[in-house]
Coordinates of C-alpha atoms and ligand atoms in Angstrom, one line a residue:
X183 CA 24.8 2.2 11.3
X184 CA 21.0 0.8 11.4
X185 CA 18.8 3.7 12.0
X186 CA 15.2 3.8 13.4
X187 CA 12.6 6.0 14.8
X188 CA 11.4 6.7 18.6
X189 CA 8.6 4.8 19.4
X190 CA 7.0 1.2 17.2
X191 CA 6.8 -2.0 18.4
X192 CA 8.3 -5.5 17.6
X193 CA 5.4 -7.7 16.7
X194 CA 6.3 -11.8 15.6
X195 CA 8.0 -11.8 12.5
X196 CA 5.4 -14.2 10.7
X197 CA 6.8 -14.5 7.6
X198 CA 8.9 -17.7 6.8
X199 CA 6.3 -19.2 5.0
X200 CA 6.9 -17.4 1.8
X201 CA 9.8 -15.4 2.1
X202 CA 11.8 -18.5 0.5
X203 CA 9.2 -18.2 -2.6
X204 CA 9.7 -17.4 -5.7
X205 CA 6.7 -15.1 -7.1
X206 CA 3.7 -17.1 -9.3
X207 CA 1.3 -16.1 -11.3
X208 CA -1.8 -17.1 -10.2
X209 CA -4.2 -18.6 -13.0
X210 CA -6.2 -16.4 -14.9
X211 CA -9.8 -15.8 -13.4
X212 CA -12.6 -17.2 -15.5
X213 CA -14.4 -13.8 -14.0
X214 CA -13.3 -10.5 -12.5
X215 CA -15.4 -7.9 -10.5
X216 CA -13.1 -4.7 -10.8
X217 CA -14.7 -1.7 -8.2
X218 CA -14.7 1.2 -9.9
X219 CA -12.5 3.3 -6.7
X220 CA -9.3 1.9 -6.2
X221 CA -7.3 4.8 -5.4
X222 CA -7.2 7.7 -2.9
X223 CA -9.6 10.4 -4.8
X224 CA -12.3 11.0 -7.2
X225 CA -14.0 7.1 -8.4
X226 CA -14.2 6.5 -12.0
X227 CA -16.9 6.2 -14.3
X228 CA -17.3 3.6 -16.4
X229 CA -16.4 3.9 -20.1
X230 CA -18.3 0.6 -20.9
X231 CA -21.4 -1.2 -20.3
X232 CA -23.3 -4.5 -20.5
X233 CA -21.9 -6.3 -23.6
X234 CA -19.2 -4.1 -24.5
X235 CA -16.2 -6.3 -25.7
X236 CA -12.8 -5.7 -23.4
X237 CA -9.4 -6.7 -23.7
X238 CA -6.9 -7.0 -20.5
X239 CA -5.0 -3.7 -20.3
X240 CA -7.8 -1.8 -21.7
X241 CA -9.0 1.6 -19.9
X242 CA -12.9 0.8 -18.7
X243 CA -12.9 3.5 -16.1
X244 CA -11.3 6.9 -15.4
X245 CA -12.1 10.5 -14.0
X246 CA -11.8 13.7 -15.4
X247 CA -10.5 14.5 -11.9
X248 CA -6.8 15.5 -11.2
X249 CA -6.8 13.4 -8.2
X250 CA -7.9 9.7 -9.8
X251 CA -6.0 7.0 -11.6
X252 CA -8.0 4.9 -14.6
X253 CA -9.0 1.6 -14.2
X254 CA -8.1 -1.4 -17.1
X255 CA -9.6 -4.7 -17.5
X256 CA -7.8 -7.3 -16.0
X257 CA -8.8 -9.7 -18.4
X258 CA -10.3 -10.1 -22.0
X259 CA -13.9 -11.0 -22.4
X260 CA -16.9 -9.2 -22.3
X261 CA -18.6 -7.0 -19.5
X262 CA -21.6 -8.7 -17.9
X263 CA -22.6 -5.7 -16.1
X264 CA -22.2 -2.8 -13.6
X265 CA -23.1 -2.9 -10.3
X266 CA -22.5 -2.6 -6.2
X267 CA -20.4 -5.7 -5.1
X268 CA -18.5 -6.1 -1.9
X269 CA -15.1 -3.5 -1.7
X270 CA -12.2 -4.7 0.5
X271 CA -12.0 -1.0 1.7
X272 CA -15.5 0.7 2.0
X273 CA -17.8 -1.9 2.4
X274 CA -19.3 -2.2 -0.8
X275 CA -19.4 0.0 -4.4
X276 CA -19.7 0.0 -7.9
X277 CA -17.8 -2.8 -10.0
X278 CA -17.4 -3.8 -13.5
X279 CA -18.2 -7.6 -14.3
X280 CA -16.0 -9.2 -16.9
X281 CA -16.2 -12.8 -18.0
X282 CA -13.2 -14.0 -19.7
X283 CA -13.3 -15.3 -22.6
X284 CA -10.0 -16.9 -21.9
X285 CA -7.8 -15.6 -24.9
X286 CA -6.2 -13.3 -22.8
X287 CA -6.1 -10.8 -25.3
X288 CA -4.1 -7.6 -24.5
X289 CA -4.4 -4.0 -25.0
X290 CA -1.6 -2.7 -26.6
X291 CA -2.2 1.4 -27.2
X292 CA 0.6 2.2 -25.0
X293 CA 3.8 1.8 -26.6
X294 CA 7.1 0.5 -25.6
X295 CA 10.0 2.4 -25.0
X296 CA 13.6 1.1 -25.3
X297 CA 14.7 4.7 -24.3
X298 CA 13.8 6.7 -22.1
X299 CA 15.6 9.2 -22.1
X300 CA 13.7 10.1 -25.4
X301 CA 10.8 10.9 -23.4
X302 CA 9.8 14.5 -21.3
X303 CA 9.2 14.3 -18.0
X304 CA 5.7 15.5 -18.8
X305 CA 5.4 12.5 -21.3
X306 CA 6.6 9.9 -18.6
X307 CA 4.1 11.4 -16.1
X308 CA 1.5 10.8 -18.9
X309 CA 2.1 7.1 -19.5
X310 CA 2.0 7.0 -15.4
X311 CA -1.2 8.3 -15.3
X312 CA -2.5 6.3 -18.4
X313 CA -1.6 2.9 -16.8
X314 CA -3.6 3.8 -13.4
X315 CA -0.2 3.7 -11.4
X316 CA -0.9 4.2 -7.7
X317 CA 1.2 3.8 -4.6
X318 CA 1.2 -0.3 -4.0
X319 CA 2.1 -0.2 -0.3
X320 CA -1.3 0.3 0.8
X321 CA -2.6 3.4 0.6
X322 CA -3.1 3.6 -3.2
X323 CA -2.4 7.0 -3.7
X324 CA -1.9 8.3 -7.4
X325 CA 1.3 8.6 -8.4
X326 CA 1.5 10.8 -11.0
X327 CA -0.1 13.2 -8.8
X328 CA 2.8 12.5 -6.3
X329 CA 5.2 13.0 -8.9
X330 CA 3.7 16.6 -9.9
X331 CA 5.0 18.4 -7.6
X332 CA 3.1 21.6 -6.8
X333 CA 4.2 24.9 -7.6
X334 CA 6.9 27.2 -5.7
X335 CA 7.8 23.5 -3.7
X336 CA 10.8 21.6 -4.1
X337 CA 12.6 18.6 -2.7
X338 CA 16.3 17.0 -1.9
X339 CA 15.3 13.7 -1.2
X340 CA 13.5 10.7 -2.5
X341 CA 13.1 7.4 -0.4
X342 CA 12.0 4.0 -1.7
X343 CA 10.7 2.0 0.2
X344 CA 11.4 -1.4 0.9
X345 CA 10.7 -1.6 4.6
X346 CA 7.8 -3.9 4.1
X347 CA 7.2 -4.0 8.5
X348 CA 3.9 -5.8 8.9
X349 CA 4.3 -9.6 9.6
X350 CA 3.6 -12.1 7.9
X351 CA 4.0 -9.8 4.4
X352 CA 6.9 -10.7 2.0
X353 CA 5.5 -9.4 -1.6
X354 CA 7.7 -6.6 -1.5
X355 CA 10.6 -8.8 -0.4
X356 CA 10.3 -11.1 -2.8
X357 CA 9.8 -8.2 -5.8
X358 CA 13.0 -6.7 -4.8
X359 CA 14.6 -9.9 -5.0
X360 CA 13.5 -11.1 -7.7
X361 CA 13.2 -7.7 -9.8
X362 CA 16.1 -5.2 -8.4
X363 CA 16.6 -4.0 -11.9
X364 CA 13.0 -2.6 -12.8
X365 CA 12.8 -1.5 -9.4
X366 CA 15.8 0.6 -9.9
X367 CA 14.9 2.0 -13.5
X368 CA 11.4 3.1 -11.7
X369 CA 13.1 5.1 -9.1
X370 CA 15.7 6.9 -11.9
X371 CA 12.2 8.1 -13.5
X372 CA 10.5 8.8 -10.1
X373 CA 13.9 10.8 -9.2
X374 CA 13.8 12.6 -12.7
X375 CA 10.4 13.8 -12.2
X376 CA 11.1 14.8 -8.9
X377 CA 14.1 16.8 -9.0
X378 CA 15.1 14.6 -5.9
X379 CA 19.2 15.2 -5.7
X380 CA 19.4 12.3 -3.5
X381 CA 17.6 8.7 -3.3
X382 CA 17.8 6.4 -0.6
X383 CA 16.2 3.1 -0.3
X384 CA 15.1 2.0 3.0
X385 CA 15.3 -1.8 4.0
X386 CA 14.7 -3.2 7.4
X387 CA 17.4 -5.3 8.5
X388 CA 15.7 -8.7 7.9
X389 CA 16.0 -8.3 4.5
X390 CA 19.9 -7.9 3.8
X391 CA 20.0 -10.4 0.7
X392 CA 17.3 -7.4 -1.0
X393 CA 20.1 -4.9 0.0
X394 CA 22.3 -7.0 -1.9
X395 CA 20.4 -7.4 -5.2
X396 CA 19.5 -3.7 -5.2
X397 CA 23.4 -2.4 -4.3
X398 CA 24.6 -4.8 -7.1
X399 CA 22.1 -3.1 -9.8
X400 CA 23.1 0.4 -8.3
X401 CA 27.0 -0.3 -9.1
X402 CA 25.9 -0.5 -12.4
X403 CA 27.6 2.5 -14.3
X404 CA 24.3 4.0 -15.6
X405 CA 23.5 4.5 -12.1
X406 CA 26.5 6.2 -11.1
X407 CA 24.4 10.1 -11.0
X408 CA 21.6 8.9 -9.2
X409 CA 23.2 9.6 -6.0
X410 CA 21.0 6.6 -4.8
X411 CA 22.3 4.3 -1.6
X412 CA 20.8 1.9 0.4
X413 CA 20.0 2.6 4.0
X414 CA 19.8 -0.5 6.4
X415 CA 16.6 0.0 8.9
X416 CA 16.1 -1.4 12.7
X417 CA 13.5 -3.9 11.9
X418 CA 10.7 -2.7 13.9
X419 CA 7.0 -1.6 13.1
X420 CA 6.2 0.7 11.6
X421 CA 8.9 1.3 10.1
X422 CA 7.5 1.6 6.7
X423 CA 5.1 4.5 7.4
X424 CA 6.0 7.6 5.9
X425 CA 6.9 9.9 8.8
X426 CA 8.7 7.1 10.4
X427 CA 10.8 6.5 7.7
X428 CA 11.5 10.1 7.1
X429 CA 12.5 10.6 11.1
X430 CA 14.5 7.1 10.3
X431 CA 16.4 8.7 7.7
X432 CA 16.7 12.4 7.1
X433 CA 15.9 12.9 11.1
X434 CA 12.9 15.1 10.0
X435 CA 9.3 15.3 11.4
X436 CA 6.6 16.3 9.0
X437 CA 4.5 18.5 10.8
X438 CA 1.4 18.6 11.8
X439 CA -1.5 17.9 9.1
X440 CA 2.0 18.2 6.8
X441 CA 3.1 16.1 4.2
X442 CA 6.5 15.2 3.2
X443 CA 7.1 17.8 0.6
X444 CA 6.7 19.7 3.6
X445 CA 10.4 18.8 4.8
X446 CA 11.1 18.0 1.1
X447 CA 10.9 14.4 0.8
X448 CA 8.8 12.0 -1.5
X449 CA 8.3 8.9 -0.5
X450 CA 7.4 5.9 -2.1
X451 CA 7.0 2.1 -2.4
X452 CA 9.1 -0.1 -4.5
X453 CA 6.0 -1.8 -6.0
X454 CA 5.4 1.5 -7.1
X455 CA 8.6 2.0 -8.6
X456 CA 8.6 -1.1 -10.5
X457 CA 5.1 -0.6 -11.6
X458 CA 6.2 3.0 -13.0
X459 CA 9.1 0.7 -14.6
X460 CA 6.5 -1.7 -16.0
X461 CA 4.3 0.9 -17.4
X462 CA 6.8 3.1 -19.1
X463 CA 9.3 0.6 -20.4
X464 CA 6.5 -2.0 -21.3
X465 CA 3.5 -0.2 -21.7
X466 CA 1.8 -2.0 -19.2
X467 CA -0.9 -1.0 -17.2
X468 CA -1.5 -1.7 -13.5
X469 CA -4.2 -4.7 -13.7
X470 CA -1.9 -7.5 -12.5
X471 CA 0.1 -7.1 -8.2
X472 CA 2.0 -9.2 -6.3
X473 CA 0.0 -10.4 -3.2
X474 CA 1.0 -12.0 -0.4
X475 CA -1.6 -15.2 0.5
X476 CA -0.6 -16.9 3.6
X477 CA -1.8 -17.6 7.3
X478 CA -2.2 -21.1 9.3
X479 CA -5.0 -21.7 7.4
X480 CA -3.3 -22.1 3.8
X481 CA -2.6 -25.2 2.8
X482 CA 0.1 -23.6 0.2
X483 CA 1.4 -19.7 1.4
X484 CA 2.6 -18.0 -1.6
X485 CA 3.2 -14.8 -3.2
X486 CA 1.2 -14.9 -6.5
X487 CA 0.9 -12.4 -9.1
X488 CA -2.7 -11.4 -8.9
X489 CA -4.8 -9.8 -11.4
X490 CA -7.0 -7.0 -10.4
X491 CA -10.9 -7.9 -9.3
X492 CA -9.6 -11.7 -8.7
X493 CA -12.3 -13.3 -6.0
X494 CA -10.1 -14.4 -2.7
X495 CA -12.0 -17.5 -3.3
X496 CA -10.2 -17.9 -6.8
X497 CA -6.4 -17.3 -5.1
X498 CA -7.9 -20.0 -2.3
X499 CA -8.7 -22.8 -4.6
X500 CA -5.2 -21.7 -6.7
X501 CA -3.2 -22.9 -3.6
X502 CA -4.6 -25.9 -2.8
X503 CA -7.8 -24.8 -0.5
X504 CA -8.0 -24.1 3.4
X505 CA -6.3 -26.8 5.2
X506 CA -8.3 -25.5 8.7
X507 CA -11.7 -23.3 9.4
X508 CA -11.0 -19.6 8.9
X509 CA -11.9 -17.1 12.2
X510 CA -10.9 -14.0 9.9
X511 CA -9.8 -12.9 6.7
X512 CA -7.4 -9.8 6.6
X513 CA -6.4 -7.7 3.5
X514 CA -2.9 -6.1 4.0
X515 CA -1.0 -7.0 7.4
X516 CA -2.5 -8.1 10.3
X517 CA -1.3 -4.4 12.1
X518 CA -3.4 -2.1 9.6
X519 CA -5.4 -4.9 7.5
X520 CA -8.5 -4.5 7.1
X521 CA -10.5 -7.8 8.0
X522 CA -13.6 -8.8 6.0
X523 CA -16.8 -11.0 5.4
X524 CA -16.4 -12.8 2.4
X525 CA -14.4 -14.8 0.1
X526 CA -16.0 -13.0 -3.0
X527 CA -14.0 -10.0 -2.0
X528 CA -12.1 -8.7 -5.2
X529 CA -8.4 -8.3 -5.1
X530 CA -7.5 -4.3 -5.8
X531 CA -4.5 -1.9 -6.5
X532 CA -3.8 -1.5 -2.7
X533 CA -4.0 -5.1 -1.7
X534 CA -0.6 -6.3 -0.4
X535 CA -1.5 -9.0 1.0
X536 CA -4.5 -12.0 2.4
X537 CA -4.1 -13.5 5.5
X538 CA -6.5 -16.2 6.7
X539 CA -6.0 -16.8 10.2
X540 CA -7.6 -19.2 12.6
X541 CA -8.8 -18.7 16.1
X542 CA -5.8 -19.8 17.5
X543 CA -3.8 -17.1 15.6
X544 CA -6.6 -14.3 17.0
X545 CA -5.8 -13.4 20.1
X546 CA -8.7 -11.8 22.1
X547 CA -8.9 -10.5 25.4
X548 CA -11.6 -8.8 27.7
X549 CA -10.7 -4.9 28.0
X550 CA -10.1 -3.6 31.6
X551 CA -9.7 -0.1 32.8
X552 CA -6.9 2.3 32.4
X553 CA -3.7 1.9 34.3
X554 CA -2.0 5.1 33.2
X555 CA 1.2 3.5 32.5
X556 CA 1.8 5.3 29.7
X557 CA 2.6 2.3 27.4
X558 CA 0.6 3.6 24.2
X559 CA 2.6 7.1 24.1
X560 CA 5.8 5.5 24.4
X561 CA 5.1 3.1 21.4
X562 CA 3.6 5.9 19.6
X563 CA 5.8 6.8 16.5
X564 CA 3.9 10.7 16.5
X565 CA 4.8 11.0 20.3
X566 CA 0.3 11.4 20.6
X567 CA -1.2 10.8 23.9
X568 CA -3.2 8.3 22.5
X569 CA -5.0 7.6 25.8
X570 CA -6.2 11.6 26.1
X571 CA -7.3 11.5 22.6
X572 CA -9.6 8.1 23.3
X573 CA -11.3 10.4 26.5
X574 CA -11.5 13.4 24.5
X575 CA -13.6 11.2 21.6
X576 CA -15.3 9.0 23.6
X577 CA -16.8 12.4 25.3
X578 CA -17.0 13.9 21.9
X579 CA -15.2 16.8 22.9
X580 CA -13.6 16.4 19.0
X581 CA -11.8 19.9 19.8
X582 CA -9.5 18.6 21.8
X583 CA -9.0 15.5 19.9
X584 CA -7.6 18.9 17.4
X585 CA -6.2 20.0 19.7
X586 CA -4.2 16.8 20.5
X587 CA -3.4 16.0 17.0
X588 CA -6.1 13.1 16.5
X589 CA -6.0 14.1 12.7
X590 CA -2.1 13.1 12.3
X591 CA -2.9 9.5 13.4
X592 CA -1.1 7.1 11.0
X593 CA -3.3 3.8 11.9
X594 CA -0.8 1.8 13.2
X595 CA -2.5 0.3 16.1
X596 CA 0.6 0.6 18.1
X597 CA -1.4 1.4 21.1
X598 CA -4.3 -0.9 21.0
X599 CA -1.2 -3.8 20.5
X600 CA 1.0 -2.5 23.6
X601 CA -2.3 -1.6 26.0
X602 CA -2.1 -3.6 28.6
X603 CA -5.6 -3.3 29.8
X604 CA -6.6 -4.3 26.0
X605 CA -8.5 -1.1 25.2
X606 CA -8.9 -0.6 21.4
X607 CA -7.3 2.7 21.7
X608 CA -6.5 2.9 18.1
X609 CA -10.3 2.0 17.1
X610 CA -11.6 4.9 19.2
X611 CA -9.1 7.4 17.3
X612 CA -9.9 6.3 14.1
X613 CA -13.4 7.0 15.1
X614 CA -12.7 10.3 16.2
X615 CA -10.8 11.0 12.7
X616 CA -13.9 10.2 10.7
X617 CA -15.9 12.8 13.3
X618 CA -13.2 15.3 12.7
X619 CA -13.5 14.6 8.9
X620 CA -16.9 15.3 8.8
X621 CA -17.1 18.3 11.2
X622 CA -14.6 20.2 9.0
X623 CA -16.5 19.1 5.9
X624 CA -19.7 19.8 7.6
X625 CA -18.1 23.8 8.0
Ligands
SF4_111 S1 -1.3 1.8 27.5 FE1 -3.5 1.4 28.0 S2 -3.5 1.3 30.3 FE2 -1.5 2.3 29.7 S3 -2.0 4.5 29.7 FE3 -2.4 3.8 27.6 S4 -4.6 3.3 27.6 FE4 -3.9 3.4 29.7
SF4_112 S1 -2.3 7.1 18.1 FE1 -2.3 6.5 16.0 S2 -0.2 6.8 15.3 FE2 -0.1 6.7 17.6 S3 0.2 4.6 18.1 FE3 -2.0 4.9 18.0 S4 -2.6 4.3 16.0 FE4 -0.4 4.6 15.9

């Protein structure tokens, strides 16, 4: 039976041009600029400087912070310098400069493992954290932190997922395709460190031929305890958000200001998983993603394997230029990317996908008054009044926003797409988040 969630929308799929393509690794910058937060948490300080010598897979930032994830060098050469540089995320912050020295020269401190089974569960999570592994579908959370769990909590059940809802994004597709295997030996770790009796991996229903190639690897014999199946989703955004996929699945709601240990669930990506694959069977460390380039504009739309602090105008000239003027550049999907202002934007951890999109693709309309139809709390998968909250911040009254849950808003612009009268419901909220943010901060 396909299973869904109350609420979403179903936005154009978007995403035949590079579904069909194999993954490529895009060429090897000549420079990187490599911001020094990529993560949820603490930033990183830098461990080198000006001159210091570098090779790719090398640790140049961490944070003696729980909460943090190192950052490598993405390449080998030498560091120009520190300083502020455009960020995809906030704007602008610290970044290392490296120019390549083209060698390509890896880092190799971290050791292989052709067992692992030899290793503790604390030695797993150590390798983990050592190769800066955070949550690839978006919002870059550490993972070994999300693999700890706390004291006195426990959980039954561990989803991948492999929803992948935005349009026009195929990476994860594509990964699970065309790397079932790692992507299964990730989630036997993640479930290990866990304690997770049960795994299920969620797939929309767009992307049965990924269900295949992942069931086949789970027949496998080795996989026979994992108590792992696959779980066929309605395709539908967003379907790939955490609380949507736990009410998908396990018909749970995380409460309010909760997480998903809450109703004892982790939740996590199948990048993810195959990175924690990568980094414990290979020793690799998280300085190379698969991103998703694509939009009208593209002259070739392709998921390339990107390393970290690549320029957008490096992965632009990689597929064959712009074959059209640009109106915006997104990172991520166009529901919950984040659009920005330059093509020397680096490439980070989070960054699922680039979209370049003319004005044809950008729909704009002139906002009219409120209708009360109702519309934005049917679509909204946390059952919020998304119109009350918009009054209650536009007003400031930010108790009620409380009051009203403003804080539990998962970004999915949901309302602002279904909003007849075109009111950037979704912008207001996020707004009022920030003002909540600060007001409890402020306390
Ligand atoms: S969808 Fe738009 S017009 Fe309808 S109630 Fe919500 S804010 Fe008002
Ligand atoms: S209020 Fe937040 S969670 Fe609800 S539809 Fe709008 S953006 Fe999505």
């Amino acid at each position: 039976m396909i299973k869904t969630f109350p609420g979403g929308v179903q936005p154009a799929c978007l995403k035949n041009e590079t579904i069909d393509k194999l993954i490529k690794n895009a060429p090897v910058p000549r420079e990187v600029i490599i911001p020094l937060l990529q993560h949820t948490g603490a930033p990183c300080e830098p461990m080198v400087s000006a001159g210091s010598r570098v090779r790719t897979g090398q640790v140049i930032a961490r944070s003696d912070k729980f909460i943090s994830s190192p950052i490598h060098a993405s390449i080998s050469g030498t560091v120009k310098k520190i300083d502020r540089y455009p960020h995809p995320v906030i704007g602008s912050f610290n970044a290392v400069f490296i120019e390549g020295d083209g060698a390509d020269t890896k880092e190799t401190s971290i050791k292989k493992t052709d067992n692992v089974n030899l290793l503790s569960e604390d030695e797993i999570r150590d390798i983990v954290r050592e190769c800066g592994i955070v949550g690839l579908g978006g919002a870059a959370f550490p993972t070994h932190v999300k693999l700890a769990l706390p004291e006195g909590k426990a959980i039954d059940s561990f989803i991948l997922n492999g929803s992948e809802c935005e349009p026009y994004l195929t990476c994860d597709h594509r990964l699970m395709l065309e790397n079932p295997a790692g992507i299964i030996e990730g989630m036997a770790m993640m479930l290990r460190l866990t304690g997770a009796s049960r795994a299920y991996i969620a797939i929309e229903s767009n992307k049965i031929g990924a269900a295949f190639a992942l069931e086949k690897i789970l027949r496998d014999k080795r996989y026979n305890t994992l108590n792992a199946k696959i779980v066929i989703l309605k395709t539908k955004y967003p379907q790939g958000a955490e609380r949507s996929l736990i009410k998908s699945i396990l018909n749970r709601e995380v409460p309010p200001r909760g997480l998903p240990l809450d109703v004892g669930c982790v939740v996590s990506n199948v990048g993810t998983a195959f990175a924690v694959y990568e980094a414990v069977f290979n020793g690799k460390p998280l300085y190379e993603r698969v991103v998703t380039v694509t939009g009208s504009c593209v002259a070739e739309p392709s998921n390339l394997r990107v390393r970290i602090g690549t320029p957008v105008k490096d992965l632009v000239d990689a597929l064959g230029g712009l074959k059209k003027d640009v109106y915006k550049i997104i990172f991520g999907g166009p529901m919950m990317g984040l659009a920005q202002l330059s093509l020397d934007t680096p490439v980070i951890k989070g960054t699922s996908g680039i979209l370049f999109l003319s004005k044809e693709d950008v729909a704009e309309y002139a906002e009219t008054n409120c209708i009360r139809c109702g519309r934005c709390v049917d679509v909204c998968p946390l059952n919020m009044v998304p119109a009350d909250i918009m009054r209650f911040v536009k007003k400031e009254q930010y108790e009620r926003a409380i009051e009203y849950n403003v804080e539990d808003c998962i970004e999915c612009g949901c309302c602002s797409y279904e909003c007849p009268s075109k009111i950037p419901l979704f912008q207001w909220i996020k707004l009022g988040k920030t003002e909540v943010l600060n007001l409890r901060s402020a306390k």
